[in-house]
Amino acid sequence: MSGTKSGGHADDPFQEGGGSLLRQPKAVWATAGASVVAFMGIGLVDPILPSIARGLHASNSQVSLLFTSYFLITAFAMLVTGFVSSRIGGRRTLLAGLALVVVFAALSGMSGSVGELVGFRAGWGLGNALFVSTSLAVIVGAAAGGSAAAILLYESALGLGMACGPLLGAILGDMKWRYPFFGTAVLMAIGFVAITAFLKEQPRPARKTSLLDPLRALGHGGLASAAVAAFFYNYAFFTVLAFTPFVLDMSPYSSGGVFFAWGVLLAVFSVLVAPRLQHRFGSLKVLAGSLLLLAADLLVLGYGDHTTAVVCTVLSGAFIGLNNTVFTELALGVSDAPRPVASAGYNFVRWFAAAAAPFLAPKIEEWTDLHVPFVVAAAAAVVGAGIVAVRRRALTIEAAEPAPRHATQDGVSAFAN
């Protein structure tokens, strides 16, 4: 990181290699295209959650387990992905992840009960973890125009996937709730063929990663602080993603439109706005301020009328985009651990909150009322901001040294990893 002013980005991410962003090898486009679909799969079920609940005669809390099983497996998979990719190589790891997503997405569409669907989503989460944890390193290794162009391309794929996932879910889910799962399987199968055809095997790291390396990396105070703060932030984030569709109670098309707008704001603020704010105000000030604004947004969402809830849901995408970018850059730059190892340890901690929030939010509603889940989520965001403020020193000690330019080849970026 380049001090706390700019985080892990250059001052302007469009300057280095910006002219080469669109002139990339076919291998890069194949991987980036598959990445879009992988990120689409995260928000794909958002607009059809109520439809799934009706179709499988399940409660809101049961359907929310689609997120819980997905992200619980993702959390544990973070300890495994580096172990696997350092032994079989990036290309094979990508293909293994894609194959698992194709199989389990198709099985999800054929589910006869909510229990089956939750189980198949867990297998989908394992495949997605293998893919997204490796895709940025592959894109950076194969891209033309420098690491900044490659990372920008990856983050653009991330934002496009997060925006288009709910839209695809709405279009296909309006016909039948099973169709979005089949559509994802088909698109990922196309990605599998494209990567098989265009991507050559990438060089393997000199040192193999052990299963315990990510846990050892969490012994660093700065990395542990970033992970714990991100845990509370992720609880707030996934309350929005997994619980708000039940609150809005809209048709798949309307809900898909809301979350498409949400995803567009997430992409714009992650790729375009975050680097400029970091350069001007510093990473930690941006992060703490954005967490507090997210908390305020959640409170208004929880207590406002339906129109207010829609506006606040869309607006939360801006704060989430900022937080995603800054948190990951802190995690990758705050310690001296290799970036893949630091990322795996950091994500192992924070994804547990992504698993907990979709399950707890509807349960809290059942125990109390509709407002309280958003109060809890807002409180979690405030706790995250408090950790950033209290642990400011630990989060900036290592961050003052510029990261080596080649280090991004092993990195992972904003949301997905």
Coordinates of C-alpha atoms in Angstrom, one line a residue:
M1 CA 0.0 0.0 0.0
S2 CA 1.1 3.4 -0.7
G3 CA 0.6 4.9 2.8
T4 CA -2.8 5.3 4.1
K5 CA -3.6 7.9 1.5
S6 CA -4.1 5.6 -1.4
G7 CA -4.4 2.1 -0.1
G8 CA -3.3 -0.5 -2.6
H9 CA -4.4 1.5 -5.7
A10 CA -2.2 3.8 -7.7
D11 CA -3.4 7.4 -7.3
D12 CA -5.4 7.0 -10.5
P13 CA -6.0 3.4 -11.6
F14 CA -6.6 4.5 -15.2
Q15 CA -3.1 5.9 -15.7
E16 CA -1.0 2.7 -15.6
G17 CA -1.8 0.6 -18.6
G18 CA -5.2 2.3 -18.9
G19 CA -4.9 2.5 -22.7
S20 CA -4.3 -1.3 -22.8
L21 CA -7.3 -2.2 -20.7
L22 CA -9.4 -3.4 -23.7
R23 CA -6.5 -4.9 -25.6
Q24 CA -6.1 -8.1 -23.7
P25 CA -5.3 -11.7 -24.7
K26 CA -8.2 -14.1 -25.2
A27 CA -7.2 -16.0 -22.1
V28 CA -7.8 -12.8 -20.0
W29 CA -11.2 -12.2 -21.5
A30 CA -12.2 -15.9 -21.0
T31 CA -11.2 -15.7 -17.4
A32 CA -12.9 -12.3 -16.9
G33 CA -16.1 -13.5 -18.6
A34 CA -16.3 -16.5 -16.3
S35 CA -15.6 -14.2 -13.3
V36 CA -18.6 -12.1 -14.3
V37 CA -20.8 -15.2 -14.2
A38 CA -19.2 -16.4 -10.9
F39 CA -20.1 -13.1 -9.2
M40 CA -23.6 -13.2 -10.8
G41 CA -24.2 -16.4 -8.9
I42 CA -23.9 -14.6 -5.5
G43 CA -26.9 -12.3 -6.0
L44 CA -28.7 -14.5 -8.5
V45 CA -31.2 -15.8 -5.9
D46 CA -32.0 -12.3 -4.4
P47 CA -35.1 -11.5 -6.5
I48 CA -36.4 -15.0 -6.4
L49 CA -36.1 -15.7 -2.7
P50 CA -39.9 -15.2 -2.1
S51 CA -40.7 -17.3 -5.2
I52 CA -38.4 -20.1 -3.9
A53 CA -40.1 -20.0 -0.5
R54 CA -43.5 -20.3 -2.1
G55 CA -42.4 -23.0 -4.6
L56 CA -40.8 -25.2 -2.0
H57 CA -43.3 -24.4 0.8
A58 CA -40.5 -23.0 3.0
S59 CA -40.2 -20.2 5.5
N60 CA -38.1 -17.1 5.0
S61 CA -35.4 -18.4 7.4
Q62 CA -35.2 -21.7 5.6
V63 CA -34.7 -20.1 2.2
S64 CA -32.1 -17.7 3.7
L65 CA -30.0 -20.8 4.3
L66 CA -29.2 -20.7 0.6
F67 CA -26.8 -18.0 1.5
T68 CA -25.7 -19.5 4.8
S69 CA -24.6 -22.9 3.3
Y70 CA -23.0 -21.1 0.3
F71 CA -20.8 -18.8 2.4
L72 CA -20.1 -21.3 5.3
I73 CA -18.5 -23.6 2.8
T74 CA -16.8 -20.6 1.1
A75 CA -15.2 -19.6 4.5
F76 CA -13.7 -23.1 5.1
A77 CA -12.7 -23.4 1.4
M78 CA -10.5 -20.3 1.9
L79 CA -8.1 -22.5 3.9
V80 CA -8.0 -25.0 1.0
T81 CA -7.8 -23.0 -2.2
G82 CA -4.2 -21.9 -1.8
F83 CA -3.2 -25.4 -0.9
V84 CA -4.9 -26.7 -4.0
S85 CA -3.8 -24.1 -6.5
S86 CA -0.1 -24.2 -5.4
R87 CA -0.1 -27.9 -6.2
I88 CA -2.2 -28.3 -9.3
G89 CA -1.7 -24.9 -10.8
G90 CA -4.1 -22.0 -11.5
R91 CA -5.7 -23.3 -14.7
R92 CA -6.7 -26.6 -13.2
T93 CA -8.0 -24.9 -10.1
L94 CA -10.2 -22.6 -12.2
L95 CA -11.5 -25.6 -14.2
A96 CA -12.2 -27.6 -11.1
G97 CA -14.1 -24.7 -9.6
L98 CA -16.1 -24.1 -12.8
A99 CA -17.0 -27.8 -13.1
L100 CA -18.3 -27.9 -9.6
V101 CA -20.4 -24.8 -10.2
V102 CA -21.9 -26.3 -13.4
V103 CA -22.8 -29.5 -11.6
F104 CA -24.2 -28.0 -8.4
A105 CA -26.0 -25.1 -10.1
A106 CA -27.8 -27.6 -12.4
L107 CA -28.7 -29.8 -9.3
S108 CA -30.0 -26.7 -7.5
G109 CA -32.5 -26.2 -10.4
M110 CA -33.7 -29.8 -9.9
S111 CA -34.1 -29.6 -6.2
G112 CA -37.3 -31.1 -4.7
S113 CA -37.0 -29.6 -1.3
V114 CA -35.4 -26.6 0.4
G115 CA -33.0 -29.0 2.2
E116 CA -31.7 -30.3 -1.1
L117 CA -31.4 -26.8 -2.5
V118 CA -29.4 -25.7 0.6
G119 CA -27.1 -28.7 0.2
F120 CA -26.5 -28.1 -3.5
R121 CA -25.8 -24.4 -2.9
A122 CA -23.0 -25.5 -0.5
G123 CA -21.4 -27.5 -3.3
W124 CA -21.8 -24.4 -5.5
G125 CA -20.0 -22.3 -2.9
L126 CA -17.0 -24.7 -2.9
G127 CA -16.7 -24.4 -6.7
N128 CA -17.1 -20.7 -6.6
A129 CA -14.4 -20.4 -3.9
L130 CA -11.9 -22.3 -5.9
F131 CA -12.6 -20.2 -9.0
V132 CA -12.7 -16.7 -7.6
S133 CA -9.8 -17.2 -5.3
T134 CA -7.6 -18.0 -8.3
S135 CA -9.1 -15.9 -11.1
L136 CA -7.4 -12.5 -10.2
A137 CA -3.9 -14.1 -10.0
V138 CA -4.5 -15.7 -13.4
I139 CA -5.8 -12.5 -15.0
V140 CA -2.8 -10.5 -13.7
G141 CA -0.4 -13.2 -14.8
A142 CA -1.8 -13.2 -18.4
A143 CA -2.8 -9.6 -18.8
A144 CA -1.2 -6.9 -21.0
G145 CA -0.8 -3.4 -19.8
G146 CA 0.4 -3.9 -16.2
S147 CA -1.1 -5.0 -13.0
A148 CA -3.3 -1.9 -12.6
A149 CA -5.1 -2.6 -15.9
A150 CA -5.6 -6.2 -14.9
I151 CA -7.0 -5.4 -11.4
L152 CA -9.3 -2.8 -12.9
L153 CA -10.6 -5.4 -15.4
Y154 CA -11.2 -7.9 -12.6
E155 CA -13.0 -5.3 -10.4
S156 CA -15.1 -4.3 -13.4
A157 CA -16.0 -8.0 -13.9
L158 CA -16.9 -8.2 -10.2
G159 CA -19.1 -5.1 -10.3
L160 CA -20.8 -6.2 -13.6
G161 CA -21.5 -9.7 -12.1
M162 CA -22.9 -8.2 -8.9
A163 CA -25.2 -5.9 -10.9
C164 CA -26.3 -8.4 -13.5
G165 CA -26.9 -11.4 -11.2
P166 CA -30.2 -10.1 -9.7
L167 CA -31.3 -9.0 -13.2
L168 CA -30.7 -12.4 -14.7
G169 CA -32.4 -14.0 -11.6
A170 CA -35.4 -11.7 -12.2
I171 CA -35.7 -12.3 -15.9
L172 CA -35.4 -16.1 -15.7
G173 CA -37.1 -16.4 -12.3
D174 CA -40.2 -14.6 -13.4
M175 CA -40.9 -17.6 -15.6
K176 CA -39.9 -20.3 -13.0
W177 CA -37.7 -20.1 -10.0
R178 CA -35.6 -23.0 -11.2
Y179 CA -34.5 -21.4 -14.5
P180 CA -31.8 -19.0 -13.0
F181 CA -30.0 -22.0 -11.7
F182 CA -30.0 -23.8 -15.1
G183 CA -29.0 -20.5 -16.8
T184 CA -26.0 -20.2 -14.5
A185 CA -25.0 -23.8 -15.2
V186 CA -25.1 -23.1 -19.0
L187 CA -23.1 -19.9 -18.7
M188 CA -20.4 -21.5 -16.5
A189 CA -20.2 -24.4 -18.9
I190 CA -19.4 -21.9 -21.7
G191 CA -16.8 -20.3 -19.4
F192 CA -15.3 -23.8 -18.8
V193 CA -14.9 -24.3 -22.6
A194 CA -13.5 -20.9 -23.1
I195 CA -10.8 -21.3 -20.4
T196 CA -10.0 -24.8 -21.7
A197 CA -9.4 -23.4 -25.2
F198 CA -7.6 -20.1 -24.5
L199 CA -5.8 -20.3 -21.1
K200 CA -2.5 -21.9 -20.8
E201 CA -1.2 -23.3 -17.5
Q202 CA 0.2 -20.6 -15.3
P203 CA 3.6 -20.8 -13.4
R204 CA 3.2 -22.4 -10.0
P205 CA 4.5 -20.6 -6.9
A206 CA 8.0 -21.6 -5.7
R207 CA 6.6 -22.5 -2.3
K208 CA 3.5 -24.6 -1.7
T209 CA 0.9 -23.3 0.7
S210 CA 0.0 -25.4 3.7
L211 CA -3.5 -25.6 5.2
L212 CA -2.4 -23.8 8.4
D213 CA -0.6 -20.9 6.7
P214 CA -3.7 -18.6 6.6
L215 CA -4.4 -19.2 10.3
R216 CA -0.8 -18.5 11.2
A217 CA -1.0 -15.2 9.2
L218 CA -3.8 -14.1 11.5
G219 CA -1.3 -13.9 14.3
H220 CA -0.4 -10.5 12.9
G221 CA -2.3 -7.8 14.8
G222 CA -3.1 -5.6 11.8
L223 CA -4.4 -8.5 9.7
A224 CA -6.5 -9.8 12.6
S225 CA -7.9 -6.4 13.2
A226 CA -8.9 -6.0 9.5
A227 CA -10.5 -9.5 9.5
V228 CA -12.5 -8.9 12.7
A229 CA -13.7 -5.4 11.5
A230 CA -14.6 -6.9 8.2
F231 CA -16.6 -9.7 10.0
F232 CA -18.9 -7.1 11.5
Y233 CA -19.1 -5.2 8.2
N234 CA -20.0 -8.4 6.3
Y235 CA -22.9 -9.0 8.8
A236 CA -24.4 -5.7 7.8
F237 CA -23.6 -6.2 4.1
F238 CA -25.4 -9.6 3.9
T239 CA -28.3 -8.4 5.9
V240 CA -29.0 -6.1 3.0
L241 CA -28.3 -8.8 0.3
A242 CA -30.2 -11.7 1.9
F243 CA -32.9 -10.2 4.1
T244 CA -34.0 -7.1 2.2
P245 CA -35.8 -9.0 -0.6
F246 CA -38.3 -10.3 1.9
V247 CA -38.8 -6.8 3.3
L248 CA -39.4 -5.2 -0.1
D249 CA -41.7 -8.1 -1.1
M250 CA -41.7 -7.1 -4.8
S251 CA -42.1 -9.1 -8.0
P252 CA -38.9 -10.7 -9.3
Y253 CA -38.6 -8.0 -12.0
S254 CA -39.0 -5.2 -9.6
S255 CA -36.7 -6.7 -7.0
G256 CA -34.2 -7.5 -9.8
G257 CA -34.3 -3.9 -10.9
V258 CA -33.6 -2.6 -7.4
F259 CA -30.6 -4.9 -6.9
F260 CA -29.4 -4.1 -10.4
A261 CA -29.2 -0.4 -9.5
W262 CA -27.6 -1.5 -6.2
G263 CA -25.0 -3.5 -8.0
V264 CA -24.2 -0.6 -10.4
L265 CA -23.6 1.7 -7.5
L266 CA -21.4 -0.9 -5.9
A267 CA -19.3 -1.2 -9.1
V268 CA -19.0 2.5 -9.6
F269 CA -17.9 3.3 -6.0
S270 CA -15.6 0.3 -5.8
V271 CA -13.7 0.9 -9.1
L272 CA -14.0 4.7 -9.7
V273 CA -14.8 6.5 -6.4
A274 CA -12.9 4.5 -3.7
P275 CA -9.4 5.1 -5.1
R276 CA -10.0 8.9 -5.4
L277 CA -11.4 9.2 -1.9
Q278 CA -8.6 7.1 -0.5
H279 CA -6.0 9.4 -2.2
R280 CA -7.7 12.5 -0.8
F281 CA -8.7 11.4 2.7
G282 CA -6.8 8.2 3.5
S283 CA -8.0 4.6 3.6
L284 CA -8.9 4.5 7.3
K285 CA -11.0 7.7 7.3
V286 CA -12.8 6.6 4.2
L287 CA -13.5 3.2 5.7
A288 CA -14.7 4.4 9.1
G289 CA -16.9 7.1 7.5
S290 CA -18.4 4.7 5.0
L291 CA -19.2 2.1 7.7
L292 CA -21.0 4.8 9.8
L293 CA -22.9 6.0 6.7
L294 CA -23.9 2.4 6.0
A295 CA -25.2 2.1 9.6
A296 CA -27.3 5.2 9.2
D297 CA -28.6 4.0 5.9
L298 CA -29.7 0.6 7.5
L299 CA -31.5 2.4 10.3
V300 CA -33.5 4.5 7.8
L301 CA -34.1 1.4 5.6
G302 CA -35.5 -0.5 8.6
Y303 CA -37.9 2.2 9.8
G304 CA -38.8 4.0 6.6
D305 CA -41.8 3.3 4.3
H306 CA -41.6 1.1 1.2
T307 CA -40.2 3.8 -1.1
T308 CA -37.6 4.8 1.5
A309 CA -36.6 1.1 1.9
V310 CA -36.1 0.9 -1.9
V311 CA -34.0 4.0 -2.0
C312 CA -31.9 3.0 1.0
T313 CA -31.3 -0.5 -0.5
V314 CA -29.9 1.0 -3.7
L315 CA -27.9 3.6 -1.8
S316 CA -26.3 1.0 0.4
G317 CA -24.5 -0.3 -2.8
A318 CA -22.3 2.9 -2.7
F319 CA -21.1 2.3 0.8
I320 CA -20.6 -1.4 0.3
G321 CA -18.5 -0.7 -2.8
L322 CA -16.2 1.6 -0.8
N323 CA -15.9 -0.8 2.0
N324 CA -15.2 -3.8 -0.2
T325 CA -12.3 -2.1 -1.9
V326 CA -10.7 -0.5 1.2
F327 CA -11.0 -3.5 3.4
T328 CA -9.4 -5.9 1.0
E329 CA -6.5 -3.5 0.3
L330 CA -5.9 -3.2 4.0
A331 CA -5.9 -6.9 4.4
L332 CA -3.5 -7.5 1.6
G333 CA -1.1 -4.7 2.6
V334 CA -1.1 -4.5 6.4
S335 CA 1.0 -7.6 7.1
D336 CA 4.2 -9.2 5.7
A337 CA 2.4 -12.4 4.8
P338 CA 2.3 -13.4 1.2
R339 CA -0.9 -11.9 -0.3
P340 CA -2.7 -15.2 -1.1
V341 CA -2.0 -16.4 2.5
A342 CA -3.1 -13.1 4.0
S343 CA -6.2 -13.0 1.9
A344 CA -7.2 -16.5 2.8
G345 CA -6.8 -15.9 6.5
Y346 CA -8.8 -12.6 6.3
N347 CA -11.6 -14.1 4.2
F348 CA -11.8 -17.2 6.4
V349 CA -12.8 -14.9 9.3
R350 CA -15.1 -12.5 7.4
W351 CA -17.1 -15.0 5.4
F352 CA -18.5 -16.5 8.6
A353 CA -20.5 -13.3 9.0
A354 CA -21.8 -13.7 5.5
A355 CA -23.0 -17.1 6.5
A356 CA -24.5 -15.9 9.8
A357 CA -26.5 -12.8 8.7
P358 CA -28.9 -14.6 6.2
F359 CA -29.8 -17.1 8.9
L360 CA -30.0 -14.7 11.9
A361 CA -31.8 -11.8 10.3
P362 CA -35.1 -13.6 9.6
K363 CA -34.8 -15.4 12.9
I364 CA -34.5 -12.0 14.7
E365 CA -37.5 -10.8 12.8
E366 CA -39.5 -13.9 14.0
W367 CA -38.4 -13.2 17.6
T368 CA -39.0 -9.5 17.6
D369 CA -40.3 -7.4 14.6
L370 CA -39.2 -6.3 11.1
H371 CA -37.1 -3.3 12.3
V372 CA -34.7 -5.1 14.7
P373 CA -32.7 -7.0 12.1
F374 CA -31.7 -3.7 10.6
V375 CA -30.8 -2.2 14.0
V376 CA -28.6 -5.2 14.7
A377 CA -26.9 -4.8 11.2
A378 CA -26.4 -1.1 11.8
A379 CA -24.8 -1.9 15.2
A380 CA -22.5 -4.4 13.5
A381 CA -21.4 -1.7 11.1
V382 CA -20.7 0.7 14.0
V383 CA -18.7 -1.9 15.8
G384 CA -16.6 -2.4 12.6
A385 CA -16.0 1.3 12.4
G386 CA -15.0 1.3 16.1
I387 CA -12.4 -1.4 15.5
V388 CA -10.9 0.5 12.6
A389 CA -10.6 3.6 14.9
V390 CA -9.3 1.8 18.0
R391 CA -6.9 -0.4 16.0
R392 CA -5.8 2.4 13.7
R393 CA -2.1 2.1 14.7
A394 CA -2.0 -1.6 14.0
L395 CA -3.7 -1.1 10.6
T396 CA -1.1 1.5 9.5
I397 CA 2.3 0.2 10.8
E398 CA 3.0 -2.0 7.8
A399 CA 0.8 0.0 5.4
A400 CA 3.3 2.8 5.2
E401 CA 5.6 0.8 2.9
P402 CA 4.7 0.7 -0.8
A403 CA 3.8 -2.8 -1.9
P404 CA 6.1 -4.4 -4.6
R405 CA 4.5 -4.0 -8.0
H406 CA 4.9 -7.8 -8.7
A407 CA 3.0 -8.7 -5.5
T408 CA -0.4 -8.1 -7.1
Q409 CA 0.2 -11.2 -9.2
D410 CA -0.7 -13.3 -6.2
G411 CA -3.4 -10.9 -4.9
V412 CA -7.1 -11.1 -4.7
S413 CA -9.5 -8.2 -4.8
A414 CA -12.4 -6.5 -3.4
F415 CA -15.6 -8.5 -2.9
A416 CA -15.1 -12.0 -4.0
N417 CA -12.1 -13.2 -2.1

